[in-house]
Amino acid sequence: MGSRTHHLALTLLLLGVIALTTGCATTRIEGEVDPIEPANRVFFNINETLDKHLLKPVAETYANITPRPVRTSITNFFDNLTYLNVVLNAFLQGKLDQGLSDTTRFLFNSTFGIAGLFDVATPMGLPEHEEDFGQTMAVWGVGEGAYLYLPLNGPNTISNTPDFVTSTLLNPLFYITSTILYPVSALNAINKRANLLEATNIRDEAAIDTYTFTREAYLQQRNYLNHDGNPPVTGYDDIFNDDGTDDESGVLMIK
Amino acid sequence: MASHIFSRGYIYPLFLLAISISAYCRADETAGAVAVVETLHETLLNVMKNADQQDFNDRYTVLEPVITGNFDIPLIAKVVISRHWEQLDDRQKTDFIGLFNKLSISTYASRFNSYAGETFHTLSTEILKKGRVLVKTEIASPDDEPVRLDYLMHNTGERWYIISVTADGVNDLSLKRAEYASVIKENGFDALVAKINEKIQTMGKPPTN
């Protein structure tokens, strides 16, 4: 009991430290999106190799042999397990109505939805939301910070890294024994990868430079989520202005 | 006598009239932009519905005039090459515009290769700075979450053109700009041209599975 409390206190302390250092890091690297690109590229290449030879083939087989409804239920189950983190971050962002609706969603899906296997809440008008600690930091006025490509985990930003702590602590799986945890986590990873097959196939078909493509798509998607799907439409001006494409008359001209 | 016009009874209807006139003008202003997007969507839907009878080359032929005619490809090509554009000679510029046009058509012909009951909806429009217009739309699908597609439009004085597409928050122009800059920096402009040619070749092949 004592060690469990100890463990928790230590993690909370760690969370505080990460949040503090994130603040510093963000101001230091202002304006530069990918200051540690060489290191990121190394991890990216390792992950891509592992994915190509191990995870992706397994996920493809899994997707081929698993019936759609079963895959949907497995996805629902893991989404529900991580949903307390969404609830916490909705409240941290001051979204009271959404936080309450998300709490009810979690309770209904955990009970009537049989441990989250079935999403009974969405048809009842309790939609799924996407929140994490990085989005909370954005609401609190902390920028995304540097782009970070993590080994085995993929794209991230510095301000979203504390999310590991909250999402791990709030995931019931964290408190069960490792004999169950490992196979269940493996299933989660394979199922997650299978859900991403279409997206990565589109990426591989379209990308000229896969690393840059992944980074840009990830960062833009983060911005979209930080603004709950309605980012301000200001990004277009810098695209057209910094290379003299635009002229004063308001008509874009080819020079 | 004239003061009657400003008496209370008149103000409200006049106010309503003013609002409806301004709403009408705004709708009229963006109608041309919406029409361009909807022409593209109709063609895409058509191509998707006929995917069983048509191969990549057929889809390419149908899409070519619609993409070339409704996207401002010369401007897009210049923006994606960014600062490097000025270092190209005229021949390289013309060639790259042609190549980028081919890439755009191939991408659509390759991506829109099946139909599962999808529908396109225009959601709203937003007037931006410098006369640009954002047309917000979505693709709804019976089995999937809808995908938001926002089109950035500009008017050359003659007509409206699409200059950029944002899918669920991911903008094609900034994505390509970053990618191309990275390839040019590492391996040079010729390597970029080679890689784009390679992509077009891969997309033109019939799917393997």
mmCIF file of N, CA and C in Angstrom, chain A residues 22-119:
data_model
loop_
_atom_site.group_PDB
_atom_site.id
_atom_site.type_symbol
_atom_site.label_atom_id
_atom_site.label_comp_id
_atom_site.label_asym_id
_atom_site.label_seq_id
_atom_site.Cartn_x
_atom_site.Cartn_y
_atom_site.Cartn_z
ATOM 1 N N THR A 22 8.893 21.539 -20.112
ATOM 2 C CA THR A 22 8.239 21.768 -21.395
ATOM 3 C C THR A 22 8.126 23.259 -21.655
ATOM 4 N N GLY A 23 7.728 23.996 -20.623
ATOM 5 C CA GLY A 23 7.600 25.443 -20.738
ATOM 6 C C GLY A 23 8.904 26.072 -21.193
ATOM 7 N N CYS A 24 10.011 25.664 -20.553
ATOM 8 C CA CYS A 24 11.318 26.214 -20.901
ATOM 9 C C CYS A 24 11.689 25.845 -22.328
ATOM 10 N N ALA A 25 11.529 24.556 -22.635
ATOM 11 C CA ALA A 25 11.928 24.068 -23.953
ATOM 12 C C ALA A 25 11.195 24.820 -25.048
ATOM 13 N N THR A 26 9.915 25.104 -24.804
ATOM 14 C CA THR A 26 9.106 25.739 -25.840
ATOM 15 C C THR A 26 9.626 27.133 -26.179
ATOM 16 N N THR A 27 10.002 27.892 -25.139
ATOM 17 C CA THR A 27 10.473 29.237 -25.430
ATOM 18 C C THR A 27 11.847 29.196 -26.095
ATOM 19 N N ARG A 28 12.643 28.183 -25.733
ATOM 20 C CA ARG A 28 13.998 28.143 -26.265
ATOM 21 C C ARG A 28 14.024 27.849 -27.766
ATOM 22 N N ILE A 29 13.147 26.955 -28.216
ATOM 23 C CA ILE A 29 13.251 26.539 -29.618
ATOM 24 C C ILE A 29 12.178 27.210 -30.472
ATOM 25 N N GLU A 30 11.694 28.363 -30.009
ATOM 26 C CA GLU A 30 10.623 29.045 -30.723
ATOM 27 C C GLU A 30 10.948 29.241 -32.206
ATOM 28 N N GLY A 31 9.999 28.921 -33.051
ATOM 29 C CA GLY A 31 10.186 29.162 -34.470
ATOM 30 C C GLY A 31 10.819 27.996 -35.216
ATOM 31 N N GLU A 32 11.440 27.092 -34.483
ATOM 32 C CA GLU A 32 12.063 25.958 -35.155
ATOM 33 C C GLU A 32 11.243 24.715 -34.863
ATOM 34 N N VAL A 33 10.755 24.079 -35.919
ATOM 35 C CA VAL A 33 9.827 22.977 -35.727
ATOM 36 C C VAL A 33 10.541 21.683 -35.341
ATOM 37 N N ASP A 34 11.676 21.446 -35.986
ATOM 38 C CA ASP A 34 12.314 20.138 -35.843
ATOM 39 C C ASP A 34 13.798 20.293 -35.530
ATOM 40 N N PRO A 35 14.137 20.858 -34.348
ATOM 41 C CA PRO A 35 15.544 21.137 -34.061
ATOM 42 C C PRO A 35 16.391 19.868 -33.888
ATOM 43 N N ILE A 36 15.755 18.741 -33.566
ATOM 44 C CA ILE A 36 16.569 17.535 -33.394
ATOM 45 C C ILE A 36 16.316 16.544 -34.536
ATOM 46 N N GLU A 37 16.160 17.099 -35.758
ATOM 47 C CA GLU A 37 15.844 16.265 -36.912
ATOM 48 C C GLU A 37 16.785 15.069 -37.099
ATOM 49 N N PRO A 38 18.118 15.241 -36.980
ATOM 50 C CA PRO A 38 18.985 14.075 -37.201
ATOM 51 C C PRO A 38 18.644 12.896 -36.278
ATOM 52 N N ALA A 39 18.423 13.185 -34.992
ATOM 53 C CA ALA A 39 18.078 12.114 -34.050
ATOM 54 C C ALA A 39 16.704 11.539 -34.377
ATOM 55 N N ASN A 40 15.755 12.432 -34.688
ATOM 56 C CA ASN A 40 14.416 11.969 -35.052
ATOM 57 C C ASN A 40 14.453 11.033 -36.244
ATOM 58 N N ARG A 41 15.288 11.407 -37.234
ATOM 59 C CA ARG A 41 15.365 10.585 -38.437
ATOM 60 C C ARG A 41 15.900 9.189 -38.133
ATOM 61 N N VAL A 42 16.867 9.109 -37.195
ATOM 62 C CA VAL A 42 17.428 7.806 -36.816
ATOM 63 C C VAL A 42 16.317 6.909 -36.259
ATOM 64 N N PHE A 43 15.542 7.454 -35.301
ATOM 65 C CA PHE A 43 14.467 6.658 -34.701
ATOM 66 C C PHE A 43 13.375 6.339 -35.721
ATOM 67 N N PHE A 44 13.126 7.312 -36.601
ATOM 68 C CA PHE A 44 12.118 7.094 -37.644
ATOM 69 C C PHE A 44 12.507 5.897 -38.506
ATOM 70 N N ASN A 45 13.788 5.856 -38.901
ATOM 71 C CA ASN A 45 14.240 4.754 -39.760
ATOM 72 C C ASN A 45 14.180 3.408 -39.034
ATOM 73 N N ILE A 46 14.527 3.419 -37.746
ATOM 74 C CA ILE A 46 14.440 2.173 -36.964
ATOM 75 C C ILE A 46 12.980 1.702 -36.905
ATOM 76 N N ASN A 47 12.088 2.627 -36.564
ATOM 77 C CA ASN A 47 10.667 2.268 -36.469
ATOM 78 C C ASN A 47 10.118 1.768 -37.791
ATOM 79 N N GLU A 48 10.480 2.466 -38.881
ATOM 80 C CA GLU A 48 9.960 2.084 -40.192
ATOM 81 C C GLU A 48 10.428 0.683 -40.563
ATOM 82 N N THR A 49 11.702 0.370 -40.242
ATOM 83 C CA THR A 49 12.241 -0.955 -40.552
ATOM 84 C C THR A 49 11.510 -2.023 -39.740
ATOM 85 N N LEU A 50 11.358 -1.764 -38.436
ATOM 86 C CA LEU A 50 10.629 -2.713 -37.578
ATOM 87 C C LEU A 50 9.204 -2.905 -38.089
ATOM 88 N N ASP A 51 8.591 -1.780 -38.470
ATOM 89 C CA ASP A 51 7.209 -1.825 -38.926
ATOM 90 C C ASP A 51 7.081 -2.645 -40.202
ATOM 91 N N LYS A 52 8.005 -2.389 -41.135
ATOM 92 C CA LYS A 52 7.922 -3.036 -42.438
ATOM 93 C C LYS A 52 8.086 -4.551 -42.311
ATOM 94 N N HIS A 53 9.014 -4.971 -41.432
ATOM 95 C CA HIS A 53 9.327 -6.392 -41.370
ATOM 96 C C HIS A 53 8.553 -7.144 -40.302
ATOM 97 N N LEU A 54 7.978 -6.413 -39.340
ATOM 98 C CA LEU A 54 7.319 -7.124 -38.240
ATOM 99 C C LEU A 54 5.861 -6.697 -38.045
ATOM 100 N N LEU A 55 5.688 -5.449 -37.609
ATOM 101 C CA LEU A 55 4.349 -5.036 -37.180
ATOM 102 C C LEU A 55 3.347 -4.989 -38.331
ATOM 103 N N LYS A 56 3.757 -4.397 -39.459
ATOM 104 C CA LYS A 56 2.819 -4.244 -40.570
ATOM 105 C C LYS A 56 2.343 -5.597 -41.121
ATOM 106 N N PRO A 57 3.269 -6.556 -41.403
ATOM 107 C CA PRO A 57 2.791 -7.856 -41.887
ATOM 108 C C PRO A 57 1.843 -8.542 -40.897
ATOM 109 N N VAL A 58 2.160 -8.446 -39.596
ATOM 110 C CA VAL A 58 1.285 -9.050 -38.577
ATOM 111 C C VAL A 58 -0.088 -8.371 -38.606
ATOM 112 N N ALA A 59 -0.072 -7.028 -38.676
ATOM 113 C CA ALA A 59 -1.330 -6.275 -38.689
ATOM 114 C C ALA A 59 -2.155 -6.602 -39.926
ATOM 115 N N GLU A 60 -1.474 -6.812 -41.069
ATOM 116 C CA GLU A 60 -2.199 -7.144 -42.308
ATOM 117 C C GLU A 60 -2.870 -8.508 -42.190
ATOM 118 N N THR A 61 -2.139 -9.475 -41.632
ATOM 119 C CA THR A 61 -2.715 -10.808 -41.428
ATOM 120 C C THR A 61 -3.902 -10.720 -40.477
ATOM 121 N N TYR A 62 -3.682 -9.995 -39.383
ATOM 122 C CA TYR A 62 -4.749 -9.802 -38.389
ATOM 123 C C TYR A 62 -5.997 -9.193 -39.040
ATOM 124 N N ALA A 63 -5.774 -8.154 -39.878
ATOM 125 C CA ALA A 63 -6.904 -7.481 -40.530
ATOM 126 C C ALA A 63 -7.615 -8.437 -41.487
ATOM 127 N N ASN A 64 -6.845 -9.336 -42.130
ATOM 128 C CA ASN A 64 -7.450 -10.267 -43.081
ATOM 129 C C ASN A 64 -8.277 -11.354 -42.404
ATOM 130 N N ILE A 65 -7.832 -11.828 -41.231
ATOM 131 C CA ILE A 65 -8.531 -12.959 -40.618
ATOM 132 C C ILE A 65 -9.561 -12.548 -39.565
ATOM 133 N N THR A 66 -9.534 -11.262 -39.140
ATOM 134 C CA THR A 66 -10.460 -10.861 -38.084
ATOM 135 C C THR A 66 -11.708 -10.219 -38.691
ATOM 136 N N PRO A 67 -12.891 -10.746 -38.383
ATOM 137 C CA PRO A 67 -14.115 -10.140 -38.924
ATOM 138 C C PRO A 67 -14.276 -8.700 -38.443
ATOM 139 N N ARG A 68 -14.856 -7.856 -39.292
ATOM 140 C CA ARG A 68 -15.052 -6.431 -39.003
ATOM 141 C C ARG A 68 -15.643 -6.150 -37.619
ATOM 142 N N PRO A 69 -16.776 -6.803 -37.266
ATOM 143 C CA PRO A 69 -17.393 -6.492 -35.961
ATOM 144 C C PRO A 69 -16.457 -6.789 -34.791
ATOM 145 N N VAL A 70 -15.636 -7.844 -34.920
ATOM 146 C CA VAL A 70 -14.697 -8.181 -33.844
ATOM 147 C C VAL A 70 -13.646 -7.085 -33.722
ATOM 148 N N ARG A 71 -13.128 -6.637 -34.882
ATOM 149 C CA ARG A 71 -12.133 -5.552 -34.856
ATOM 150 C C ARG A 71 -12.720 -4.288 -34.245
ATOM 151 N N THR A 72 -13.970 -3.989 -34.608
ATOM 152 C CA THR A 72 -14.614 -2.794 -34.057
ATOM 153 C C THR A 72 -14.719 -2.916 -32.544
ATOM 154 N N SER A 73 -15.102 -4.098 -32.046
ATOM 155 C CA SER A 73 -15.234 -4.283 -30.606
ATOM 156 C C SER A 73 -13.890 -4.174 -29.897
ATOM 157 N N ILE A 74 -12.841 -4.724 -30.513
ATOM 158 C CA ILE A 74 -11.500 -4.627 -29.902
ATOM 159 C C ILE A 74 -11.071 -3.159 -29.843
ATOM 160 N N THR A 75 -11.323 -2.420 -30.939
ATOM 161 C CA THR A 75 -10.996 -0.988 -30.949
ATOM 162 C C THR A 75 -11.796 -0.253 -29.865
ATOM 163 N N ASN A 76 -13.106 -0.546 -29.778
ATOM 164 C CA ASN A 76 -13.950 0.071 -28.752
ATOM 165 C C ASN A 76 -13.414 -0.200 -27.353
ATOM 166 N N PHE A 77 -13.006 -1.452 -27.124
ATOM 167 C CA PHE A 77 -12.522 -1.868 -25.801
ATOM 168 C C PHE A 77 -11.312 -1.021 -25.382
ATOM 169 N N PHE A 78 -10.330 -0.902 -26.291
ATOM 170 C CA PHE A 78 -9.121 -0.140 -25.943
ATOM 171 C C PHE A 78 -9.387 1.365 -25.880
ATOM 172 N N ASP A 79 -10.271 1.860 -26.742
ATOM 173 C CA ASP A 79 -10.631 3.281 -26.686
ATOM 174 C C ASP A 79 -11.259 3.598 -25.331
ATOM 175 N N ASN A 80 -12.108 2.690 -24.872
ATOM 176 C CA ASN A 80 -12.802 2.911 -23.601
ATOM 177 C C ASN A 80 -11.819 2.897 -22.431
ATOM 178 N N LEU A 81 -10.835 1.973 -22.499
ATOM 179 C CA LEU A 81 -9.852 1.885 -21.418
ATOM 180 C C LEU A 81 -9.056 3.177 -21.265
ATOM 181 N N THR A 82 -8.816 3.856 -22.386
ATOM 182 C CA THR A 82 -8.014 5.079 -22.322
ATOM 183 C C THR A 82 -8.900 6.323 -22.169
ATOM 184 N N TYR A 83 -10.209 6.115 -22.016
ATOM 185 C CA TYR A 83 -11.110 7.258 -22.081
ATOM 186 C C TYR A 83 -11.082 8.159 -20.846
ATOM 187 N N LEU A 84 -10.644 7.598 -19.693
ATOM 188 C CA LEU A 84 -10.569 8.444 -18.494
ATOM 189 C C LEU A 84 -9.575 9.589 -18.701
ATOM 190 N N ASN A 85 -8.570 9.340 -19.528
ATOM 191 C CA ASN A 85 -7.601 10.395 -19.849
ATOM 192 C C ASN A 85 -8.270 11.519 -20.648
ATOM 193 N N VAL A 86 -9.221 11.144 -21.529
ATOM 194 C CA VAL A 86 -9.980 12.140 -22.296
ATOM 195 C C VAL A 86 -10.845 12.961 -21.332
ATOM 196 N N VAL A 87 -11.494 12.249 -20.374
ATOM 197 C CA VAL A 87 -12.345 12.911 -19.377
ATOM 198 C C VAL A 87 -11.523 13.934 -18.584
ATOM 199 N N LEU A 88 -10.371 13.467 -18.054
ATOM 200 C CA LEU A 88 -9.517 14.347 -17.247
ATOM 201 C C LEU A 88 -9.133 15.594 -18.032
ATOM 202 N N ASN A 89 -8.700 15.407 -19.293
ATOM 203 C CA ASN A 89 -8.223 16.551 -20.071
ATOM 204 C C ASN A 89 -9.345 17.483 -20.499
ATOM 205 N N ALA A 90 -10.558 16.938 -20.688
ATOM 206 C CA ALA A 90 -11.702 17.809 -20.977
ATOM 207 C C ALA A 90 -11.920 18.752 -19.793
ATOM 208 N N PHE A 91 -11.876 18.191 -18.559
ATOM 209 C CA PHE A 91 -12.058 19.026 -17.367
ATOM 210 C C PHE A 91 -10.900 20.017 -17.204
ATOM 211 N N LEU A 92 -9.666 19.552 -17.455
ATOM 212 C CA LEU A 92 -8.504 20.435 -17.319
ATOM 213 C C LEU A 92 -8.582 21.612 -18.294
ATOM 214 N N GLN A 93 -9.285 21.392 -19.434
ATOM 215 C CA GLN A 93 -9.424 22.470 -20.418
ATOM 216 C C GLN A 93 -10.650 23.327 -20.139
ATOM 217 N N GLY A 94 -11.347 23.023 -19.037
ATOM 218 C CA GLY A 94 -12.518 23.808 -18.668
ATOM 219 C C GLY A 94 -13.756 23.484 -19.477
ATOM 220 N N LYS A 95 -13.741 22.337 -20.178
ATOM 221 C CA LYS A 95 -14.933 21.952 -20.947
ATOM 222 C C LYS A 95 -15.833 21.120 -20.048
ATOM 223 N N LEU A 96 -16.627 21.795 -19.228
ATOM 224 C CA LEU A 96 -17.413 21.100 -18.206
ATOM 225 C C LEU A 96 -18.478 20.193 -18.810
ATOM 226 N N ASP A 97 -19.246 20.733 -19.759
ATOM 227 C CA ASP A 97 -20.312 19.936 -20.375
ATOM 228 C C ASP A 97 -19.748 18.694 -21.039
ATOM 229 N N GLN A 98 -18.668 18.910 -21.795
ATOM 230 C CA GLN A 98 -18.056 17.782 -22.496
ATOM 231 C C GLN A 98 -17.498 16.775 -21.494
ATOM 232 N N GLY A 99 -16.889 17.271 -20.411
ATOM 233 C CA GLY A 99 -16.338 16.384 -19.386
ATOM 234 C C GLY A 99 -17.415 15.509 -18.755
ATOM 235 N N LEU A 100 -18.579 16.112 -18.492
ATOM 236 C CA LEU A 100 -19.681 15.354 -17.897
ATOM 237 C C LEU A 100 -20.220 14.324 -18.891
ATOM 238 N N SER A 101 -20.379 14.774 -20.137
ATOM 239 C CA SER A 101 -20.874 13.871 -21.175
ATOM 240 C C SER A 101 -19.882 12.711 -21.373
ATOM 241 N N ASP A 102 -18.577 13.020 -21.313
ATOM 242 C CA ASP A 102 -17.552 11.978 -21.480
ATOM 243 C C ASP A 102 -17.526 11.015 -20.293
ATOM 244 N N THR A 103 -17.795 11.541 -19.094
ATOM 245 C CA THR A 103 -17.859 10.663 -17.917
ATOM 246 C C THR A 103 -19.016 9.679 -18.072
ATOM 247 N N THR A 104 -20.185 10.210 -18.464
ATOM 248 C CA THR A 104 -21.355 9.349 -18.666
ATOM 249 C C THR A 104 -21.061 8.325 -19.762
ATOM 250 N N ARG A 105 -20.397 8.795 -20.819
ATOM 251 C CA ARG A 105 -20.041 7.901 -21.919
ATOM 252 C C ARG A 105 -19.197 6.730 -21.417
ATOM 253 N N PHE A 106 -18.188 7.069 -20.597
ATOM 254 C CA PHE A 106 -17.302 6.029 -20.051
ATOM 255 C C PHE A 106 -18.087 5.040 -19.183
ATOM 256 N N LEU A 107 -18.972 5.575 -18.331
ATOM 257 C CA LEU A 107 -19.752 4.702 -17.431
ATOM 258 C C LEU A 107 -20.693 3.787 -18.222
ATOM 259 N N PHE A 108 -21.394 4.356 -19.192
ATOM 260 C CA PHE A 108 -22.347 3.558 -19.986
ATOM 261 C C PHE A 108 -21.626 2.477 -20.787
ATOM 262 N N ASN A 109 -20.551 2.877 -21.462
ATOM 263 C CA ASN A 109 -19.844 1.901 -22.291
ATOM 264 C C ASN A 109 -19.180 0.813 -21.454
ATOM 265 N N SER A 110 -18.732 1.181 -20.224
ATOM 266 C CA SER A 110 -18.086 0.193 -19.360
ATOM 267 C C SER A 110 -19.094 -0.809 -18.808
ATOM 268 N N THR A 111 -20.351 -0.384 -18.639
ATOM 269 C CA THR A 111 -21.362 -1.268 -18.049
ATOM 270 C C THR A 111 -22.273 -1.866 -19.117
ATOM 271 N N PHE A 112 -23.168 -1.040 -19.687
ATOM 272 C CA PHE A 112 -24.090 -1.552 -20.712
ATOM 273 C C PHE A 112 -23.329 -2.016 -21.954
ATOM 274 N N GLY A 113 -22.197 -1.402 -22.215
ATOM 275 C CA GLY A 113 -21.398 -1.770 -23.384
ATOM 276 C C GLY A 113 -20.454 -2.926 -23.101
ATOM 277 N N ILE A 114 -20.653 -3.624 -22.017
ATOM 278 C CA ILE A 114 -19.850 -4.803 -21.623
ATOM 279 C C ILE A 114 -18.346 -4.502 -21.707
ATOM 280 N N ALA A 115 -17.859 -3.836 -20.666
ATOM 281 C CA ALA A 115 -16.438 -3.489 -20.532
ATOM 282 C C ALA A 115 -15.912 -2.737 -21.753
ATOM 283 N N GLY A 116 -16.812 -2.013 -22.422
ATOM 284 C CA GLY A 116 -16.373 -1.167 -23.521
ATOM 285 C C GLY A 116 -16.359 -1.843 -24.883
ATOM 286 N N LEU A 117 -16.741 -3.128 -24.950
ATOM 287 C CA LEU A 117 -16.705 -3.840 -26.238
ATOM 288 C C LEU A 117 -17.689 -3.236 -27.240
ATOM 289 N N PHE A 118 -18.790 -2.677 -26.721
ATOM 290 C CA PHE A 118 -19.785 -2.081 -27.607
ATOM 291 C C PHE A 118 -19.945 -0.605 -27.272
ATOM 292 N N ASP A 119 -20.019 0.214 -28.315
ATOM 293 C CA ASP A 119 -20.185 1.647 -28.105
ATOM 294 C C ASP A 119 -21.678 1.961 -28.066
#
